[in-house]
PDB file of C-alpha atoms in Angstrom:
ATOM      1  CA  LEU A 210      -0.353   0.161   0.223  1.00 52.00           C
ATOM      2  CA  PRO A 211       1.156   3.775  -0.402  1.00 57.00           C
ATOM      3  CA  LYS A 212       2.458   5.334   2.690  1.00 60.00           C
ATOM      4  CA  THR A 213      -0.428   7.765   2.946  1.00 60.00           C
ATOM      5  CA  ARG A 214      -2.118   4.765   3.279  1.00 60.00           C
ATOM      6  CA  GLU A 215      -0.134   2.370   5.713  1.00 61.00           C
ATOM      7  CA  ASN A 216      -1.836   3.667   9.210  1.00 64.00           C
ATOM      8  CA  GLY A 217      -5.107   2.583   7.996  1.00 62.00           C
ATOM      9  CA  GLY A 218      -8.379   4.666   7.071  1.00 62.00           C
ATOM     10  CA  LEU A 219     -11.728   4.764   5.295  1.00 64.00           C
ATOM     11  CA  ALA A 220     -11.682   5.151   1.838  1.00 67.00           C
ATOM     12  CA  GLU A 221     -13.184   7.811   0.505  1.00 73.00           C
ATOM     13  CA  ARG A 222     -15.876   8.250  -2.378  1.00 76.00           C
ATOM     14  CA  ILE A 223     -15.867  10.890  -5.031  1.00 75.00           C
ATOM     15  CA  SER A 224     -18.890  11.395  -7.343  1.00 74.00           C
ATOM     16  CA  VAL A 225     -17.246  12.488 -10.997  1.00 70.00           C
ATOM     17  CA  PRO A 226     -19.608  13.791 -13.830  1.00 67.00           C
ATOM     18  CA  LEU A 227     -19.310  12.702 -17.124  1.00 65.00           C
ATOM     19  CA  ASP A 228     -19.777  13.449 -20.465  1.00 58.00           C
ATOM     20  CA  SER A 229     -20.080  12.101 -24.009  1.00 55.00           C
ATOM     21  CA  SER A 230     -16.751  11.191 -24.192  1.00 56.00           C
ATOM     22  CA  TYR A 231     -17.022   8.931 -22.079  1.00 57.00           C
ATOM     23  CA  LEU A 232     -19.925   6.865 -24.166  1.00 55.00           C
ATOM     24  CA  ASP A 233     -19.824   4.001 -26.232  1.00 52.00           C
ATOM     25  CA  LEU A 234     -19.431   5.720 -29.861  1.00 46.00           C
ATOM     26  CA  ARG A 235     -22.624   3.224 -30.892  1.00 48.00           C
ATOM     27  CA  SER A 236     -25.076   5.562 -28.958  1.00 43.00           C
ATOM     28  CA  VAL A 237     -27.060   7.534 -30.708  1.00 42.00           C
ATOM     29  CA  GLY A 238     -27.721  10.961 -29.917  1.00 43.00           C
ATOM     30  CA  GLY A 239     -25.608  11.645 -26.731  1.00 43.00           C
ATOM     31  CA  ARG A 240     -28.062   8.693 -24.845  1.00 43.00           C
ATOM     32  CA  VAL A 241     -27.010   5.179 -23.953  1.00 43.00           C
ATOM     33  CA  ALA A 242     -28.363   2.417 -25.538  1.00 44.00           C
ATOM     34  CA  GLY A 243     -32.152   1.162 -24.181  1.00 41.00           C
ATOM     35  CA  ALA A 244     -35.186   2.284 -23.222  1.00 38.00           C
ATOM     36  CA  SER A 245     -34.467   4.339 -20.775  1.00 41.00           C
ATOM     37  CA  GLY A 246     -31.130   5.811 -21.787  1.00 46.00           C
ATOM     38  CA  LEU A 247     -30.081   9.517 -20.230  1.00 53.00           C
ATOM     39  CA  ALA A 248     -28.890  12.259 -21.722  1.00 59.00           C
ATOM     40  CA  PHE A 249     -24.977  13.684 -21.609  1.00 60.00           C
ATOM     41  CA  PRO A 250     -23.040  16.598 -21.534  1.00 63.00           C
ATOM     42  CA  PRO A 251     -21.186  17.140 -24.648  1.00 65.00           C
ATOM     43  CA  ALA A 252     -17.792  15.600 -25.361  1.00 62.00           C
ATOM     44  CA  GLY A 253     -15.139  17.497 -23.006  1.00 62.00           C
ATOM     45  CA  SER A 254     -17.481  20.071 -20.693  1.00 67.00           C
ATOM     46  CA  SER A 255     -16.341  17.835 -17.463  1.00 67.00           C
ATOM     47  CA  ASP A 256     -13.324  17.943 -16.093  1.00 69.00           C
ATOM     48  CA  ASP A 257     -10.418  15.353 -16.353  1.00 73.00           C
ATOM     49  CA  PHE A 258     -10.581  13.298 -13.057  1.00 74.00           C
ATOM     50  CA  ILE A 259      -6.789  11.968 -11.791  1.00 80.00           C
ATOM     51  CA  LEU A 260      -6.811   8.610 -10.726  1.00 81.00           C
ATOM     52  CA  HIS A 261      -4.310   7.565  -8.341  1.00 81.00           C
ATOM     53  CA  PRO A 262      -3.053   3.853  -7.553  1.00 82.00           C
ATOM     54  CA  PHE A 263      -5.704   1.217  -5.666  1.00 77.00           C
ATOM     55  CA  ASP A 264      -9.005   3.810  -6.433  1.00 79.00           C
ATOM     56  CA  LEU A 265     -11.964   1.390  -7.745  1.00 82.00           C
ATOM     57  CA  VAL A 266     -13.658   3.082 -10.039  1.00 80.00           C
ATOM     58  CA  GLN A 267     -17.510   1.881  -9.693  1.00 79.00           C
ATOM     59  CA  ILE A 268     -19.923   2.896 -12.651  1.00 75.00           C
ATOM     60  CA  ARG A 269     -23.625   2.455 -11.326  1.00 76.00           C
ATOM     61  CA  ARG A 270     -26.048   0.663 -12.922  1.00 76.00           C
ATOM     62  CA  GLN A 271     -29.323   2.568 -13.723  1.00 72.00           C
ATOM     63  CA  PRO A 272     -31.788   0.770 -11.638  1.00 74.00           C
ATOM     64  CA  ASP A 273     -34.841   1.013 -14.240  1.00 73.00           C
ATOM     65  CA  PHE A 274     -32.902   0.351 -17.808  1.00 68.00           C
ATOM     66  CA  GLU A 275     -33.991  -2.475 -19.444  1.00 73.00           C
ATOM     67  CA  LEU A 276     -32.506  -3.952 -22.595  1.00 75.00           C
ATOM     68  CA  PRO A 277     -35.102  -3.805 -25.306  1.00 79.00           C
ATOM     69  CA  GLY A 278     -36.819  -6.990 -26.193  1.00 89.00           C
ATOM     70  CA  THR A 279     -37.450  -7.531 -30.116  1.00 92.00           C
ATOM     71  CA  VAL A 280     -40.145  -8.658 -32.369  1.00 95.00           C
ATOM     72  CA  VAL A 281     -40.489  -9.915 -36.082  1.00 96.00           C
ATOM     73  CA  ILE A 282     -41.718  -9.264 -38.860  1.00 97.00           C
ATOM     74  CA  SER A 283     -42.371 -11.489 -42.098  1.00 97.00           C
ATOM     75  CA  GLY A 284     -44.160 -12.166 -45.214  1.00 96.00           C
ATOM     76  CA  GLU A 285     -45.460  -9.205 -47.360  1.00 97.00           C
ATOM     77  CA  VAL A 286     -44.122  -6.451 -46.289  1.00 97.00           C
ATOM     78  CA  SER A 287     -41.777  -3.327 -47.166  1.00 96.00           C
ATOM     79  CA  VAL A 288     -38.927  -4.157 -44.687  1.00 95.00           C
ATOM     80  CA  PRO A 289     -39.048  -7.397 -42.815  1.00 96.00           C
ATOM     81  CA  GLY A 290     -36.892  -8.434 -39.695  1.00 94.00           C
ATOM     82  CA  ASN A 291     -36.293  -8.134 -36.195  1.00 94.00           C
ATOM     83  CA  TYR A 292     -37.659  -4.558 -35.167  1.00 94.00           C
ATOM     84  CA  ALA A 293     -36.613  -3.326 -31.187  1.00 92.00           C
ATOM     85  CA  LEU A 294     -39.813  -2.578 -29.442  1.00 92.00           C
ATOM     86  CA  LEU A 295     -39.451   0.806 -28.063  1.00 89.00           C
ATOM     87  CA  SER A 296     -42.133   0.843 -25.047  1.00 88.00           C
ATOM     88  CA  LYS A 297     -44.345  -1.361 -23.603  1.00 88.00           C
ATOM     89  CA  ASP A 298     -46.324  -0.176 -25.194  1.00 92.00           C
ATOM     90  CA  ASP A 299     -45.790  -1.428 -28.710  1.00 94.00           C
ATOM     91  CA  ARG A 300     -48.252  -2.499 -30.611  1.00 96.00           C
ATOM     92  CA  VAL A 301     -48.983  -4.784 -33.863  1.00 97.00           C
ATOM     93  CA  THR A 302     -49.516  -1.069 -35.930  1.00 97.00           C
ATOM     94  CA  ASP A 303     -46.643   0.260 -34.757  1.00 96.00           C
ATOM     95  CA  LEU A 304     -44.528  -2.455 -36.194  1.00 96.00           C
ATOM     96  CA  ILE A 305     -46.156  -2.424 -39.069  1.00 96.00           C
ATOM     97  CA  GLU A 306     -45.814   1.106 -39.479  1.00 95.00           C
ATOM     98  CA  ARG A 307     -41.953   1.055 -38.534  1.00 94.00           C
ATOM     99  CA  ALA A 308     -42.015  -2.227 -41.458  1.00 94.00           C
ATOM    100  CA  GLY A 309     -42.852   0.390 -44.050  1.00 92.00           C
ATOM    101  CA  HIS A 310     -46.115  -0.969 -45.216  1.00 92.00           C
ATOM    102  CA  ILE A 311     -48.541  -4.084 -46.332  1.00 96.00           C
ATOM    103  CA  LEU A 312     -47.338  -4.802 -49.728  1.00 97.00           C
ATOM    104  CA  PRO A 313     -50.775  -5.499 -52.129  1.00 96.00           C
ATOM    105  CA  SER A 314     -49.719  -8.857 -52.755  1.00 96.00           C
ATOM    106  CA  GLY A 315     -49.944  -9.267 -48.744  1.00 97.00           C
ATOM    107  CA  TYR A 316     -53.426 -10.563 -47.135  1.00 97.00           C
ATOM    108  CA  PRO A 317     -54.164  -8.498 -43.898  1.00 96.00           C
ATOM    109  CA  LYS A 318     -56.825 -11.031 -42.883  1.00 96.00           C
ATOM    110  CA  GLY A 319     -54.229 -14.216 -42.878  1.00 96.00           C
ATOM    111  CA  ALA A 320     -52.326 -12.089 -40.736  1.00 97.00           C
ATOM    112  CA  ARG A 321     -50.992 -14.519 -38.152  1.00 96.00           C
ATOM    113  CA  LEU A 322     -49.356 -13.173 -34.505  1.00 96.00           C
ATOM    114  CA  TYR A 323     -47.215 -15.851 -32.740  1.00 95.00           C
ATOM    115  CA  ARG A 324     -46.282 -15.806 -29.051  1.00 93.00           C
ATOM    116  CA  SER A 325     -43.333 -17.689 -27.859  1.00 86.00           C
ATOM    117  CA  LEU A 326     -43.487 -16.126 -24.093  1.00 76.00           C
ATOM    118  CA  ASP A 327     -44.978 -18.793 -21.656  1.00 72.00           C
ATOM    119  CA  GLU A 328     -45.094 -20.769 -25.218  1.00 74.00           C
ATOM    120  CA  LEU A 329     -48.425 -19.446 -25.488  1.00 76.00           C
ATOM    121  CA  GLY A 330     -48.056 -20.238 -29.422  1.00 88.00           C
ATOM    122  CA  ARG A 331     -50.682 -18.564 -31.933  1.00 91.00           C
ATOM    123  CA  ILE A 332     -52.704 -15.403 -31.008  1.00 92.00           C
ATOM    124  CA  ASP A 333     -55.947 -14.424 -32.334  1.00 90.00           C
ATOM    125  CA  LEU A 334     -55.444 -11.571 -34.621  1.00 93.00           C
ATOM    126  CA  ASP A 335     -58.154  -9.509 -36.396  1.00 95.00           C
ATOM    127  CA  LEU A 336     -55.571  -7.737 -38.142  1.00 96.00           C
ATOM    128  CA  PRO A 337     -58.128  -5.505 -40.541  1.00 96.00           C
ATOM    129  CA  LYS A 338     -60.190  -4.358 -37.672  1.00 96.00           C
ATOM    130  CA  ALA A 339     -56.463  -2.986 -35.934  1.00 96.00           C
ATOM    131  CA  LEU A 340     -55.569  -1.612 -38.472  1.00 96.00           C
ATOM    132  CA  GLN A 341     -58.777   0.277 -38.784  1.00 96.00           C
ATOM    133  CA  ASP A 342     -59.407   1.369 -35.300  1.00 96.00           C
ATOM    134  CA  PRO A 343     -55.262   1.116 -33.903  1.00 94.00           C
ATOM    135  CA  SER A 344     -57.035   2.417 -30.233  1.00 93.00           C
ATOM    136  CA  GLY A 345     -58.825  -0.622 -30.155  1.00 94.00           C
ATOM    137  CA  LEU A 346     -58.523  -4.073 -28.714  1.00 93.00           C
ATOM    138  CA  GLU A 347     -57.855  -5.900 -31.898  1.00 94.00           C
ATOM    139  CA  ASN A 348     -54.413  -3.919 -32.139  1.00 96.00           C
ATOM    140  CA  LEU A 349     -52.613  -6.167 -29.180  1.00 96.00           C
ATOM    141  CA  VAL A 350     -50.083  -4.790 -27.489  1.00 95.00           C
ATOM    142  CA  LEU A 351     -46.522  -6.852 -28.663  1.00 95.00           C
ATOM    143  CA  GLN A 352     -44.112  -8.448 -25.865  1.00 93.00           C
ATOM    144  CA  PRO A 353     -40.702  -9.617 -26.540  1.00 93.00           C
ATOM    145  CA  ALA A 354     -40.086 -12.598 -29.493  1.00 92.00           C
ATOM    146  CA  ASP A 355     -43.146 -12.257 -30.585  1.00 94.00           C
ATOM    147  CA  SER A 356     -43.510 -13.327 -34.443  1.00 96.00           C
ATOM    148  CA  LEU A 357     -45.680 -11.521 -36.908  1.00 97.00           C
ATOM    149  CA  HIS A 358     -46.905 -12.898 -40.288  1.00 97.00           C
ATOM    150  CA  ILE A 359     -48.322 -11.191 -43.486  1.00 97.00           C
ATOM    151  CA  PRO A 360     -49.260 -14.091 -46.088  1.00 96.00           C
ATOM    152  CA  VAL A 361     -49.528 -13.650 -49.576  1.00 97.00           C
ATOM    153  CA  TYR A 362     -53.108 -13.666 -51.069  1.00 97.00           C
ATOM    154  CA  THR A 363     -54.397 -16.819 -51.918  1.00 95.00           C
ATOM    155  CA  PRO A 364     -57.456 -16.815 -53.752  1.00 96.00           C
ATOM    156  CA  THR A 365     -58.626 -20.163 -53.220  1.00 97.00           C
ATOM    157  CA  VAL A 366     -60.296 -22.724 -50.857  1.00 97.00           C
ATOM    158  CA  GLN A 367     -59.080 -26.449 -50.343  1.00 97.00           C
ATOM    159  CA  VAL A 368     -61.805 -28.935 -49.713  1.00 97.00           C
ATOM    160  CA  LEU A 369     -59.985 -32.117 -47.675  1.00 97.00           C
ATOM    161  CA  GLY A 370     -61.371 -35.272 -46.015  1.00 95.00           C
ATOM    162  CA  ALA A 371     -64.453 -37.587 -46.511  1.00 95.00           C
ATOM    163  CA  VAL A 372     -65.472 -35.636 -49.584  1.00 96.00           C
ATOM    164  CA  ASN A 373     -65.373 -37.940 -53.248  1.00 96.00           C
ATOM    165  CA  SER A 374     -62.722 -35.448 -54.865  1.00 96.00           C
ATOM    166  CA  PRO A 375     -60.741 -33.838 -52.501  1.00 96.00           C
ATOM    167  CA  VAL A 376     -59.661 -30.503 -54.427  1.00 96.00           C
ATOM    168  CA  THR A 377     -58.996 -26.713 -54.359  1.00 97.00           C
ATOM    169  CA  VAL A 378     -61.204 -24.402 -55.828  1.00 96.00           C
ATOM    170  CA  LEU A 379     -61.384 -20.896 -56.944  1.00 97.00           C
ATOM    171  CA  TYR A 380     -62.022 -18.727 -53.709  1.00 97.00           C
ATOM    172  CA  ARG A 381     -65.413 -16.589 -55.036  1.00 95.00           C
ATOM    173  CA  GLU A 382     -66.934 -13.835 -52.881  1.00 93.00           C
ATOM    174  CA  GLY A 383     -70.445 -14.393 -51.114  1.00 92.00           C
ATOM    175  CA  GLN A 384     -70.368 -18.141 -51.949  1.00 95.00           C
ATOM    176  CA  ASP A 385     -70.847 -20.438 -48.793  1.00 94.00           C
ATOM    177  CA  PHE A 386     -70.277 -23.919 -47.301  1.00 95.00           C
ATOM    178  CA  GLU A 387     -71.951 -26.167 -49.835  1.00 95.00           C
ATOM    179  CA  HIS A 388     -70.783 -24.409 -52.623  1.00 96.00           C
ATOM    180  CA  TYR A 389     -67.324 -26.034 -52.259  1.00 97.00           C
ATOM    181  CA  ILE A 390     -68.193 -29.088 -51.111  1.00 96.00           C
ATOM    182  CA  ALA A 391     -69.917 -29.156 -54.365  1.00 96.00           C
ATOM    183  CA  ALA A 392     -67.373 -28.633 -56.237  1.00 96.00           C
ATOM    184  CA  ALA A 393     -65.400 -31.233 -54.442  1.00 96.00           C
ATOM    185  CA  GLY A 394     -68.268 -34.229 -55.644  1.00 96.00           C
ATOM    186  CA  GLY A 395     -70.242 -33.591 -52.509  1.00 96.00           C
ATOM    187  CA  TYR A 396     -69.962 -35.805 -49.363  1.00 95.00           C
ATOM    188  CA  ARG A 397     -68.872 -39.070 -49.061  1.00 95.00           C
ATOM    189  CA  SER A 398     -71.062 -42.145 -47.582  1.00 94.00           C
ATOM    190  CA  ASP A 399     -68.672 -42.146 -44.477  1.00 94.00           C
ATOM    191  CA  ALA A 400     -68.374 -38.478 -44.341  1.00 94.00           C
ATOM    192  CA  ASP A 401     -69.391 -36.966 -40.632  1.00 93.00           C
ATOM    193  CA  GLU A 402     -71.272 -34.015 -42.078  1.00 90.00           C
ATOM    194  CA  GLY A 403     -71.863 -32.698 -38.250  1.00 89.00           C
ATOM    195  CA  ARG A 404     -68.088 -32.121 -37.374  1.00 91.00           C
ATOM    196  CA  SER A 405     -66.925 -30.270 -40.611  1.00 93.00           C
ATOM    197  CA  SER A 406     -65.093 -27.186 -40.005  1.00 95.00           C
ATOM    198  CA  VAL A 407     -62.996 -24.271 -41.913  1.00 96.00           C
ATOM    199  CA  ARG A 408     -59.874 -22.854 -41.119  1.00 96.00           C
ATOM    200  CA  TYR A 409     -59.365 -19.478 -41.785  1.00 96.00           C
ATOM    201  CA  ALA A 410     -55.911 -18.174 -43.234  1.00 95.00           C
ATOM    202  CA  ASN A 411     -55.462 -16.145 -40.013  1.00 94.00           C
ATOM    203  CA  GLY A 412     -55.497 -19.594 -38.249  1.00 92.00           C
ATOM    204  CA  LEU A 413     -59.131 -19.485 -36.987  1.00 92.00           C
ATOM    205  CA  ALA A 414     -61.020 -22.253 -37.434  1.00 93.00           C
ATOM    206  CA  GLN A 415     -65.008 -22.803 -36.795  1.00 93.00           C
ATOM    207  CA  THR A 416     -67.788 -25.392 -36.856  1.00 91.00           C
ATOM    208  CA  ARG A 417     -71.386 -25.913 -38.123  1.00 84.00           C
ATOM    209  CA  SER A 418     -73.490 -24.401 -35.482  1.00 83.00           C
ATOM    210  CA  LYS A 419     -76.607 -25.788 -34.113  1.00 76.00           C
ATOM    211  CA  PHE A 420     -79.922 -25.016 -33.018  1.00 70.00           C
ATOM    212  CA  LEU A 421     -82.499 -27.267 -32.511  1.00 67.00           C
ATOM    213  CA  PHE A 422     -82.855 -28.990 -35.350  1.00 67.00           C
ATOM    214  CA  TRP A 423     -81.392 -26.535 -37.882  1.00 74.00           C
ATOM    215  CA  SER A 424     -77.899 -25.770 -38.432  1.00 77.00           C
ATOM    216  CA  SER A 425     -75.614 -23.535 -40.440  1.00 85.00           C
ATOM    217  CA  TYR A 426     -71.804 -23.848 -41.546  1.00 88.00           C
ATOM    218  CA  PRO A 427     -69.055 -20.993 -41.767  1.00 91.00           C
ATOM    219  CA  GLU A 428     -68.596 -19.506 -44.692  1.00 94.00           C
ATOM    220  CA  PRO A 429     -65.348 -20.043 -46.049  1.00 96.00           C
ATOM    221  CA  ASP A 430     -62.875 -16.908 -47.277  1.00 95.00           C
ATOM    222  CA  ALA A 431     -59.626 -16.926 -49.771  1.00 96.00           C
ATOM    223  CA  GLY A 432     -57.115 -18.963 -48.289  1.00 95.00           C
ATOM    224  CA  SER A 433     -59.628 -21.240 -45.716  1.00 96.00           C
ATOM    225  CA  ILE A 434     -59.075 -24.736 -45.375  1.00 97.00           C
ATOM    226  CA  ILE A 435     -62.553 -26.975 -45.642  1.00 97.00           C
ATOM    227  CA  THR A 436     -61.908 -30.370 -43.661  1.00 97.00           C
ATOM    228  CA  VAL A 437     -64.905 -33.008 -43.545  1.00 96.00           C
ATOM    229  CA  PRO A 438     -63.994 -36.050 -41.472  1.00 95.00           C
ATOM    230  CA  SER A 439     -65.039 -39.657 -41.450  1.00 94.00           C
ATOM    231  CA  GLU A 440     -67.403 -41.048 -39.274  1.00 90.00           C
ATOM    232  CA  ASP A 441     -66.485 -43.126 -36.059  1.00 81.00           C
ATOM    233  CA  PRO A 442     -66.971 -46.977 -37.172  1.00 73.00           C
ATOM    234  CA  GLU A 443     -66.933 -47.838 -33.601  1.00 70.00           C
ATOM    235  CA  ALA A 444     -68.851 -45.029 -32.680  1.00 61.00           C
ATOM    236  CA  THR A 445     -72.823 -45.555 -31.751  1.00 56.00           C
ATOM    237  CA  PHE A 446     -76.034 -43.840 -32.147  1.00 54.00           C
ATOM    238  CA  ASP A 447     -77.330 -42.694 -28.129  1.00 57.00           C
ATOM    239  CA  THR A 448     -80.905 -43.634 -29.009  1.00 60.00           C
ATOM    240  CA  LEU A 449     -82.193 -43.134 -25.493  1.00 64.00           C
ATOM    241  CA  GLY A 450     -80.254 -39.484 -25.368  1.00 64.00           C
ATOM    242  CA  PHE A 451     -81.640 -38.339 -28.791  1.00 58.00           C
ATOM    243  CA  PHE A 452     -85.341 -39.140 -27.564  1.00 64.00           C
ATOM    244  CA  THR A 453     -84.237 -37.847 -24.529  1.00 71.00           C
ATOM    245  CA  THR A 454     -83.555 -34.564 -25.456  1.00 66.00           C
ATOM    246  CA  LEU A 455     -86.399 -34.364 -28.090  1.00 64.00           C
ATOM    247  CA  LEU A 456     -88.903 -34.772 -25.310  1.00 69.00           C
ATOM    248  CA  GLY A 457     -87.416 -32.281 -23.374  1.00 69.00           C
ATOM    249  CA  VAL A 458     -87.228 -29.915 -26.415  1.00 62.00           C
ATOM    250  CA  VAL A 459     -91.243 -30.525 -26.898  1.00 64.00           C
ATOM    251  CA  SER A 460     -92.252 -30.646 -23.312  1.00 68.00           C
ATOM    252  CA  SER A 461     -90.654 -26.724 -23.654  1.00 67.00           C
ATOM    253  CA  LEU A 462     -92.411 -25.796 -26.586  1.00 64.00           C
ATOM    254  CA  ALA A 463     -95.897 -27.241 -25.230  1.00 62.00           C
ATOM    255  CA  THR A 464     -95.263 -25.293 -22.337  1.00 61.00           C
ATOM    256  CA  THR A 465     -94.706 -22.191 -24.243  1.00 59.00           C
ATOM    257  CA  ILE A 466     -97.679 -22.454 -25.897  1.00 61.00           C
ATOM    258  CA  VAL A 467    -100.122 -23.445 -23.386  1.00 54.00           C
ATOM    259  CA  VAL A 468     -98.900 -20.101 -21.463  1.00 53.00           C
ATOM    260  CA  ILE A 469     -99.333 -17.813 -24.522  1.00 60.00           C
ATOM    261  CA  THR A 470    -102.641 -18.948 -25.254  1.00 61.00           C
ATOM    262  CA  ARG A 471    -103.602 -17.952 -21.527  1.00 59.00           C
TER     263      ARG A 471
END
């Protein structure tokens, strides 16, 4: 130890102001890289501090500093790639704006958002609504490692499964579910029509909706896939359950009619 410190004594702490000459040259605009960077005085505005042997230099970490998370956008946008989240409130439309814009070949209805955080997988996203109303609930807040994909517009509908001729059909706006089934040659004899489903380009799937004796099928959109499963040969018809349900419906209708007539 130096002679001046041989007799012991407490260390002295000195706070020294820094200027931007101490910063990494990769910093931009005189700010530390990161969402919570602070502005520094111009280079050379602080006096040099002379260090002595055994001095200990400690640079404190900003308490609220966090490395910015990144997200990915791919597909039909001007500049696909990785982007840093600028704030904790960055939303889907903010990412699209930074990536330029959606190309004419892109299909916003088919956009898919994937979230690897907590292994959630695909997140339901209605991008047209988010673009129409950026302040609405559909414009989801992004999280680190999210991935947004904008697919190419595909003007077809695939029909797969228990149909006579699985086929890819040209999409026609306004045509219903049965139109595409007919284009595939109709149902096979072993088709389980009640469990038919439509999977849309954005990953959302819908099945037949049923109320009493009426049922309706979801309307396919461009890029959809219709799947008709086969019946389970081991499944048996629940006769007792069917007639029990039917009796309940008839009884309910009869009660309603009696109340109305009174």
